Amino acid sequence: MLSQDDPKSRPMLELREKLQPEVIELIKQQRLNRMYEGTCFRKISARRRQDKFWYCRLSPNHKVLHYGDIEEFSQGQISPESLQEKVTVADIKAVVTGKDCPHMKEKGALKNKELLELAFSIHHNSDEYLNFIAPDKHEFCIWTDGLNAVLGKEMTSELTKSDMDTLVNMELKLRLLDLENIQIPDVPPPVPKEPSTYDFVYDFSQQHI
Amino acid sequence: MWTPTEDEKIGVVVCSFRGSVSLGLTLELGETVHILEKCEGWYRGFSTKKPSIKGIFPAGYVHLKKAVVTNRGQYETVVPLEDPIITEVTSTLQEWSVLWKQLYVKHKVDLFYKLRHVMNELIDLRRQLLSGHLTQDQVREVKRHITVRLDWGNE
């Protein structure tokens, strides 16, 4: 069995680890792009008959979240100018999810398992909260990952794990293309003693390439 | 003393080398190197990814592949001796990989998954060709499949 067939062999694990930081950067870019496009959220209330909608999007410089109510559900992007409110990213203290959210703790708040899994809140300034209910699990992951990313924190959603796997697995396959049918040593081969001379045959120091 | 290599021209790195010696070349598992000269168990050469950086690395850290050398000497060109379709598939996959990552970042979901599927198919077909276990007919079939997929990708 060749080393590259065994994903748990040391060289494979080492290469995976090496590939991760670049992949995390890609995931972060994607999340930020999605937040920049923005999402239409529902304000769910037990009291109202009809749900209201609001839109939230990240500014191009990633420093401000623009948001505001909108008349009806929108698939397309809403321009920041039509969104009245904003939260400055630098004022964000924390992002909380699920039952730690104020809108999930309120008395009379709609609390079913699905909603708890889609709820997140931005704690900003000293005592203000911006409460969200994500339209689906996917958007929940995009936004919580994205917010963690702008705050310089780790992205921890299931979506990040799965995107990581997808991207790293492909990268790994591509890196190993030229090692098809070739034995990879499990432990590093011995390094010979340094050569007794560095007087090389070819001198490239005059190259202008 | 260092002497130019005759047959040892192309190698694939089988173990990452951190370059922890004087004038050492840092090499990653799977990289391809072009070997210029050798001495006492060391090669001197460069990675095809970064040809302007020359350095030394242990001979035991690369697996040698047959090569075709032209203009032997300081400015020689070296090409792996392999079926040109293999070379084409390999380089196409590397190009598409860049595009694929852009599709991910821009959230072009459909195209992202379609391209992934085709890339996986190509990787598989390439593996079949390299296995050396195919009959002439099977080789022709596999090459046909490869061409179809390469054409699809070039849209």
Short mmCIF file of C-alpha atoms in Angstrom, two decimals:
data_model
loop_
_atom_site.label_atom_id
_atom_site.label_comp_id
_atom_site.label_asym_id
_atom_site.label_seq_id
_atom_site.Cartn_x
_atom_site.Cartn_y
_atom_site.Cartn_z
CA MET A 1 0.00 0.00 0.00
CA LEU A 2 1.39 3.32 -0.95
CA SER A 3 1.66 6.09 1.57
CA GLN A 4 -0.60 8.36 -0.40
CA ASP A 5 -3.36 5.77 -0.11
CA ASP A 6 -3.25 6.12 3.63
CA PRO A 7 -4.63 9.51 4.59
CA LYS A 8 -3.40 9.05 8.15
CA SER A 9 0.25 8.53 7.28
CA ARG A 10 2.59 11.17 8.59
CA PRO A 11 3.51 12.75 5.26
CA MET A 12 -0.18 13.01 4.34
CA LEU A 13 -1.12 14.58 7.66
CA GLU A 14 1.80 16.98 7.41
CA LEU A 15 0.84 18.05 3.91
CA ARG A 16 -2.78 18.53 4.93
CA GLU A 17 -1.70 20.76 7.79
CA LYS A 18 0.50 22.73 5.46
CA LEU A 19 -2.41 23.31 3.06
CA GLN A 20 -4.89 24.46 5.70
CA PRO A 21 -3.89 28.08 6.25
CA GLU A 22 -4.27 28.95 2.58
CA VAL A 23 -7.64 27.23 2.48
CA ILE A 24 -8.81 29.07 5.58
CA GLU A 25 -7.97 32.30 3.78
CA LEU A 26 -10.13 31.23 0.82
CA ILE A 27 -13.02 30.37 3.11
CA LYS A 28 -12.69 33.70 4.85
CA GLN A 29 -12.74 35.53 1.49
CA GLN A 30 -15.85 33.66 0.49
CA ARG A 31 -17.65 34.43 3.72
CA LEU A 32 -16.79 38.10 3.51
CA ASN A 33 -17.94 38.23 -0.11
CA ARG A 34 -21.26 36.71 0.89
CA MET A 35 -21.70 39.18 3.72
CA TYR A 36 -20.85 41.96 1.32
CA GLU A 37 -23.65 40.77 -0.98
CA GLY A 38 -25.89 40.76 2.03
CA THR A 39 -28.83 38.70 3.15
CA CYS A 40 -32.52 39.25 3.65
CA PHE A 41 -33.58 38.25 7.13
CA ARG A 42 -36.96 37.74 8.72
CA LYS A 43 -38.07 39.37 11.90
CA ILE A 44 -40.05 36.57 13.38
CA SER A 45 -42.57 37.46 15.98
CA ALA A 46 -45.29 35.55 17.75
CA ARG A 47 -47.26 38.75 17.96
CA ARG A 48 -47.43 39.77 14.33
CA ARG A 49 -49.44 38.01 11.75
CA GLN A 50 -47.00 38.67 8.96
CA ASP A 51 -43.24 38.52 9.22
CA LYS A 52 -41.28 41.63 8.41
CA PHE A 53 -38.08 41.69 6.45
CA TRP A 54 -34.81 43.42 6.90
CA TYR A 55 -31.56 43.40 5.00
CA CYS A 56 -28.02 43.41 6.27
CA ARG A 57 -24.76 43.69 4.41
CA LEU A 58 -21.11 44.35 5.09
CA SER A 59 -19.41 47.42 3.63
CA PRO A 60 -16.66 46.90 1.02
CA ASN A 61 -13.99 47.91 3.51
CA HIS A 62 -15.39 45.40 6.04
CA LYS A 63 -15.70 48.08 8.70
CA VAL A 64 -19.43 48.65 8.81
CA LEU A 65 -22.56 46.53 8.77
CA HIS A 66 -25.42 48.34 7.04
CA TYR A 67 -28.94 47.24 7.77
CA GLY A 68 -32.49 48.34 7.51
CA ASP A 69 -36.08 47.27 7.10
CA ILE A 70 -37.29 46.47 3.65
CA GLU A 71 -40.81 46.28 2.32
CA GLU A 72 -40.71 42.85 0.88
CA PHE A 73 -38.46 39.86 0.60
CA SER A 74 -35.57 40.54 -1.73
CA GLN A 75 -33.34 38.00 -3.44
CA GLY A 76 -31.22 40.66 -4.99
CA GLN A 77 -28.83 43.06 -3.41
CA ILE A 78 -30.01 46.16 -1.66
CA SER A 79 -27.67 49.12 -1.89
CA PRO A 80 -26.16 50.37 1.36
CA GLU A 81 -27.65 53.83 0.76
CA SER A 82 -31.17 52.48 1.21
CA LEU A 83 -30.24 50.84 4.49
CA GLN A 84 -30.72 53.34 7.27
CA GLU A 85 -28.89 51.81 10.15
CA LYS A 86 -25.41 50.64 10.81
CA VAL A 87 -23.11 48.96 13.28
CA THR A 88 -19.43 49.69 13.21
CA VAL A 89 -17.42 46.48 13.27
CA ALA A 90 -14.91 47.96 15.69
CA ASP A 91 -17.74 48.35 18.22
CA ILE A 92 -18.66 44.69 18.13
CA LYS A 93 -17.92 42.96 21.42
CA ALA A 94 -19.08 39.46 20.67
CA VAL A 95 -21.27 37.21 18.58
CA VAL A 96 -23.60 34.87 20.44
CA THR A 97 -25.74 32.06 19.12
CA GLY A 98 -28.74 29.96 20.00
CA LYS A 99 -30.05 30.15 23.52
CA ASP A 100 -27.52 32.80 24.51
CA CYS A 101 -29.27 35.28 22.24
CA PRO A 102 -31.43 37.96 23.82
CA HIS A 103 -34.24 37.36 21.34
CA MET A 104 -34.24 33.71 22.33
CA LYS A 105 -34.25 34.53 26.02
CA GLU A 106 -37.21 36.92 26.00
CA LYS A 107 -40.35 35.81 27.65
CA GLY A 108 -42.82 34.79 25.02
CA ALA A 109 -40.16 34.50 22.39
CA LEU A 110 -40.78 31.82 19.83
CA LYS A 111 -38.47 29.08 20.85
CA ASN A 112 -38.36 25.94 18.87
CA LYS A 113 -35.31 23.88 18.10
CA GLU A 114 -35.09 25.09 14.51
CA LEU A 115 -35.14 28.75 15.47
CA LEU A 116 -32.53 28.24 18.16
CA GLU A 117 -30.23 26.73 15.55
CA LEU A 118 -30.67 29.73 13.28
CA ALA A 119 -30.45 32.49 15.86
CA PHE A 120 -27.41 34.67 16.39
CA SER A 121 -26.83 38.11 17.87
CA ILE A 122 -24.21 40.78 17.62
CA HIS A 123 -23.38 42.38 20.92
CA HIS A 124 -22.10 45.88 20.20
CA ASN A 125 -21.19 48.94 22.18
CA SER A 126 -21.75 48.17 25.82
CA ASP A 127 -25.31 47.02 25.85
CA GLU A 128 -26.82 46.86 22.39
CA TYR A 129 -27.72 43.76 20.47
CA LEU A 130 -28.55 43.23 16.83
CA ASN A 131 -30.60 40.07 16.61
CA PHE A 132 -30.75 37.74 13.63
CA ILE A 133 -32.69 34.69 12.56
CA ALA A 134 -30.90 33.15 9.61
CA PRO A 135 -33.10 31.95 6.73
CA ASP A 136 -31.41 28.54 6.83
CA LYS A 137 -28.50 26.67 8.36
CA HIS A 138 -26.26 27.55 5.45
CA GLU A 139 -26.76 31.30 5.92
CA PHE A 140 -26.35 30.85 9.67
CA CYS A 141 -22.91 29.37 9.04
CA ILE A 142 -21.96 32.03 6.48
CA TRP A 143 -22.82 34.87 8.84
CA THR A 144 -21.41 33.45 12.06
CA ASP A 145 -18.20 32.46 10.25
CA GLY A 146 -18.02 35.82 8.51
CA LEU A 147 -18.55 37.77 11.72
CA ASN A 148 -15.92 35.69 13.50
CA ALA A 149 -13.59 36.39 10.61
CA VAL A 150 -13.99 40.19 10.73
CA LEU A 151 -13.43 39.99 14.47
CA GLY A 152 -10.20 38.10 13.90
CA LYS A 153 -11.59 34.93 15.44
CA GLU A 154 -11.63 31.37 14.21
CA MET A 155 -14.45 30.20 11.93
CA THR A 156 -15.97 27.17 13.56
CA SER A 157 -19.15 26.26 11.69
CA GLU A 158 -19.91 22.86 10.15
CA LEU A 159 -19.84 24.60 6.80
CA THR A 160 -16.25 25.68 7.38
CA LYS A 161 -15.27 22.11 8.21
CA SER A 162 -16.99 20.77 5.13
CA ASP A 163 -15.64 23.49 2.81
CA MET A 164 -12.19 22.86 4.28
CA ASP A 165 -12.44 19.17 3.47
CA THR A 166 -13.63 19.80 -0.07
CA LEU A 167 -10.89 22.33 -0.82
CA VAL A 168 -8.04 20.54 0.96
CA ASN A 169 -8.89 17.16 -0.55
CA MET A 170 -8.72 18.52 -4.07
CA GLU A 171 -5.50 20.42 -3.36
CA LEU A 172 -3.97 17.28 -1.90
CA LYS A 173 -4.88 15.22 -4.97
CA LEU A 174 -3.34 17.84 -7.23
CA ARG A 175 -0.15 17.99 -5.18
CA LEU A 176 0.23 14.23 -5.41
CA LEU A 177 -0.42 13.91 -9.13
CA ASP A 178 3.22 13.38 -10.00
CA LEU A 179 3.64 10.83 -7.21
CA GLU A 180 1.26 8.36 -8.81
CA ASN A 181 2.62 4.82 -8.27
CA ILE A 182 5.59 6.14 -6.33
CA GLN A 183 6.41 5.00 -2.81
CA ILE A 184 6.42 7.78 -0.24
CA PRO A 185 8.60 7.04 2.80
CA ASP A 186 6.75 7.08 6.12
CA VAL A 187 9.69 8.62 7.90
CA PRO A 188 12.08 11.14 6.42
CA PRO A 189 15.09 9.51 4.73
CA PRO A 190 18.48 10.26 6.32
CA VAL A 191 20.10 13.54 5.33
CA PRO A 192 23.69 13.02 4.20
CA LYS A 193 26.58 14.93 5.66
CA GLU A 194 26.95 18.38 4.12
CA PRO A 195 28.97 18.25 0.90
CA SER A 196 32.69 18.88 1.33
CA THR A 197 32.57 21.59 -1.33
CA TYR A 198 30.18 24.21 -2.63
CA ASP A 199 32.21 24.75 -5.77
CA PHE A 200 29.37 24.19 -8.23
CA VAL A 201 29.66 23.41 -11.92
CA TYR A 202 27.29 26.15 -12.98
CA ASP A 203 27.35 29.75 -11.89
CA PHE A 204 24.00 31.52 -12.08
CA SER A 205 24.99 34.70 -10.33
CA GLN A 206 25.21 36.67 -13.57
CA GLN A 207 21.70 35.75 -14.65
CA HIS A 208 19.46 38.60 -15.66
CA ILE A 209 16.40 36.38 -16.05
CA MET B 1 33.34 17.50 -6.38
CA TRP B 2 30.21 18.58 -8.16
CA THR B 3 29.53 17.04 -11.54
CA PRO B 4 26.68 17.61 -13.98
CA THR B 5 24.07 14.84 -13.89
CA GLU B 6 23.66 12.67 -16.98
CA ASP B 7 20.44 10.73 -16.47
CA GLU B 8 19.33 12.17 -13.18
CA LYS B 9 17.46 15.17 -14.53
CA ILE B 10 13.93 15.18 -13.22
CA GLY B 11 12.77 14.19 -9.78
CA VAL B 12 9.58 14.29 -7.79
CA VAL B 13 9.93 15.11 -4.11
CA VAL B 14 8.95 12.14 -1.96
CA CYS B 15 9.64 13.81 1.35
CA SER B 16 9.49 17.49 2.23
CA PHE B 17 12.91 19.00 2.81
CA ARG B 18 13.26 22.05 4.99
CA GLY B 19 16.51 23.16 3.36
CA SER B 20 18.27 23.20 6.71
CA VAL B 21 21.77 23.24 5.29
CA SER B 22 23.87 25.90 3.71
CA LEU B 23 22.35 26.76 0.30
CA GLY B 24 19.62 24.20 0.90
CA LEU B 25 16.48 24.26 -1.23
CA THR B 26 13.16 24.01 0.60
CA LEU B 27 11.03 21.39 -1.10
CA GLU B 28 7.45 20.26 -0.60
CA LEU B 29 6.11 16.73 -1.08
CA GLY B 30 4.99 16.26 -4.70
CA GLU B 31 7.01 19.12 -6.20
CA THR B 32 8.99 18.51 -9.37
CA VAL B 33 12.67 19.38 -9.48
CA HIS B 34 15.11 19.83 -12.29
CA ILE B 35 18.51 18.45 -11.34
CA LEU B 36 21.68 20.09 -12.61
CA GLU B 37 24.58 18.53 -10.77
CA LYS B 38 25.43 16.16 -7.92
CA CYS B 39 27.99 15.55 -5.20
CA GLU B 40 28.27 13.12 -2.26
CA GLY B 41 24.59 12.20 -2.05
CA TRP B 42 23.35 15.72 -2.78
CA TYR B 43 21.74 17.19 -5.85
CA ARG B 44 21.77 20.80 -6.88
CA GLY B 45 18.84 22.07 -8.86
CA PHE B 46 15.58 23.97 -8.66
CA SER B 47 11.87 23.49 -8.32
CA THR B 48 9.94 23.88 -11.57
CA LYS B 49 7.63 26.17 -9.58
CA LYS B 50 10.46 28.56 -8.73
CA PRO B 51 13.15 28.09 -11.35
CA SER B 52 15.21 31.12 -10.41
CA ILE B 53 16.04 29.73 -6.96
CA LYS B 54 18.80 27.14 -7.05
CA GLY B 55 19.79 25.06 -4.08
CA ILE B 56 20.93 21.69 -2.83
CA PHE B 57 18.87 18.79 -1.51
CA PRO B 58 19.49 15.13 -0.61
CA ALA B 59 19.26 12.68 -3.50
CA GLY B 60 17.18 10.36 -1.31
CA TYR B 61 14.42 12.94 -1.08
CA VAL B 62 13.46 12.74 -4.74
CA HIS B 63 12.26 9.96 -6.98
CA LEU B 64 13.87 10.13 -10.39
CA LYS B 65 11.82 10.18 -13.56
CA LYS B 66 12.93 9.62 -17.12
CA ALA B 67 13.49 12.83 -19.00
CA VAL B 68 14.32 14.26 -22.38
CA VAL B 69 17.14 16.80 -22.24
CA THR B 70 17.75 19.46 -24.85
CA ASN B 71 20.63 21.89 -25.03
CA ARG B 72 22.48 20.05 -22.29
CA GLY B 73 24.43 22.35 -20.01
CA GLN B 74 23.71 25.37 -17.88
CA TYR B 75 20.64 26.38 -19.86
CA GLU B 76 19.29 22.98 -20.73
CA THR B 77 15.61 22.28 -20.98
CA VAL B 78 14.25 19.13 -19.47
CA VAL B 79 10.90 17.54 -20.15
CA PRO B 80 9.52 14.41 -18.48
CA LEU B 81 9.34 11.38 -20.73
CA GLU B 82 5.66 10.65 -20.60
CA ASP B 83 2.63 10.40 -22.81
CA PRO B 84 1.87 13.99 -23.89
CA ILE B 85 -1.73 13.52 -22.89
CA ILE B 86 -0.61 12.93 -19.32
CA THR B 87 1.37 16.15 -19.39
CA GLU B 88 -1.61 17.97 -20.84
CA VAL B 89 -4.02 16.64 -18.22
CA THR B 90 -1.63 17.52 -15.41
CA SER B 91 -1.13 21.09 -16.53
CA THR B 92 -4.82 21.57 -17.30
CA LEU B 93 -5.74 20.37 -13.83
CA GLN B 94 -3.34 22.85 -12.28
CA GLU B 95 -4.83 25.70 -14.36
CA TRP B 96 -8.38 24.69 -13.55
CA SER B 97 -7.56 24.51 -9.87
CA VAL B 98 -6.93 28.26 -9.85
CA LEU B 99 -10.25 28.86 -11.59
CA TRP B 100 -12.00 26.44 -9.27
CA LYS B 101 -10.88 28.30 -6.18
CA GLN B 102 -12.10 31.56 -7.70
CA LEU B 103 -15.48 29.95 -8.32
CA TYR B 104 -15.56 29.04 -4.65
CA VAL B 105 -14.69 32.52 -3.43
CA LYS B 106 -17.29 34.08 -5.75
CA HIS B 107 -19.86 31.52 -4.65
CA LYS B 108 -20.62 30.20 -8.14
CA VAL B 109 -21.93 27.02 -6.60
CA ASP B 110 -23.19 25.11 -9.65
CA LEU B 111 -20.06 25.63 -11.69
CA PHE B 112 -17.90 24.93 -8.64
CA TYR B 113 -19.40 21.48 -8.17
CA LYS B 114 -19.49 20.70 -11.87
CA LEU B 115 -15.85 21.58 -12.29
CA ARG B 116 -14.92 19.55 -9.24
CA HIS B 117 -16.70 16.57 -10.73
CA VAL B 118 -14.87 16.87 -14.05
CA MET B 119 -11.53 17.40 -12.31
CA ASN B 120 -12.07 14.25 -10.25
CA GLU B 121 -12.95 12.33 -13.39
CA LEU B 122 -9.78 13.55 -15.11
CA ILE B 123 -7.66 12.63 -12.09
CA ASP B 124 -9.13 9.18 -12.21
CA LEU B 125 -8.69 8.72 -15.96
CA ARG B 126 -5.10 9.92 -15.69
CA ARG B 127 -4.51 7.40 -12.93
CA GLN B 128 -5.89 4.64 -15.10
CA LEU B 129 -3.57 5.58 -17.94
CA LEU B 130 -0.57 5.64 -15.61
CA SER B 131 -1.43 2.30 -14.05
CA GLY B 132 -0.05 0.53 -17.08
CA HIS B 133 -2.77 -2.07 -16.68
CA LEU B 134 -4.85 -1.07 -19.65
CA THR B 135 -5.10 -2.79 -22.99
CA GLN B 136 -4.59 -0.79 -26.18
CA ASP B 137 -8.34 -0.49 -26.65
CA GLN B 138 -8.87 0.63 -23.10
CA VAL B 139 -6.12 3.20 -23.48
CA ARG B 140 -7.87 4.59 -26.55
CA GLU B 141 -11.18 4.71 -24.65
CA VAL B 142 -9.65 6.49 -21.69
CA LYS B 143 -7.94 9.02 -23.93
CA ARG B 144 -11.23 9.70 -25.65
CA HIS B 145 -12.92 10.35 -22.30
CA ILE B 146 -10.08 12.64 -21.33
CA THR B 147 -10.41 14.68 -24.51
CA VAL B 148 -14.15 15.10 -23.97
CA ARG B 149 -13.55 16.45 -20.52
CA LEU B 150 -10.71 18.71 -21.55
CA ASP B 151 -12.98 20.16 -24.23
CA TRP B 152 -15.78 20.71 -21.73
CA GLY B 153 -13.42 22.59 -19.48
CA ASN B 154 -12.33 24.93 -22.20
CA GLU B 155 -15.62 26.78 -22.27
#
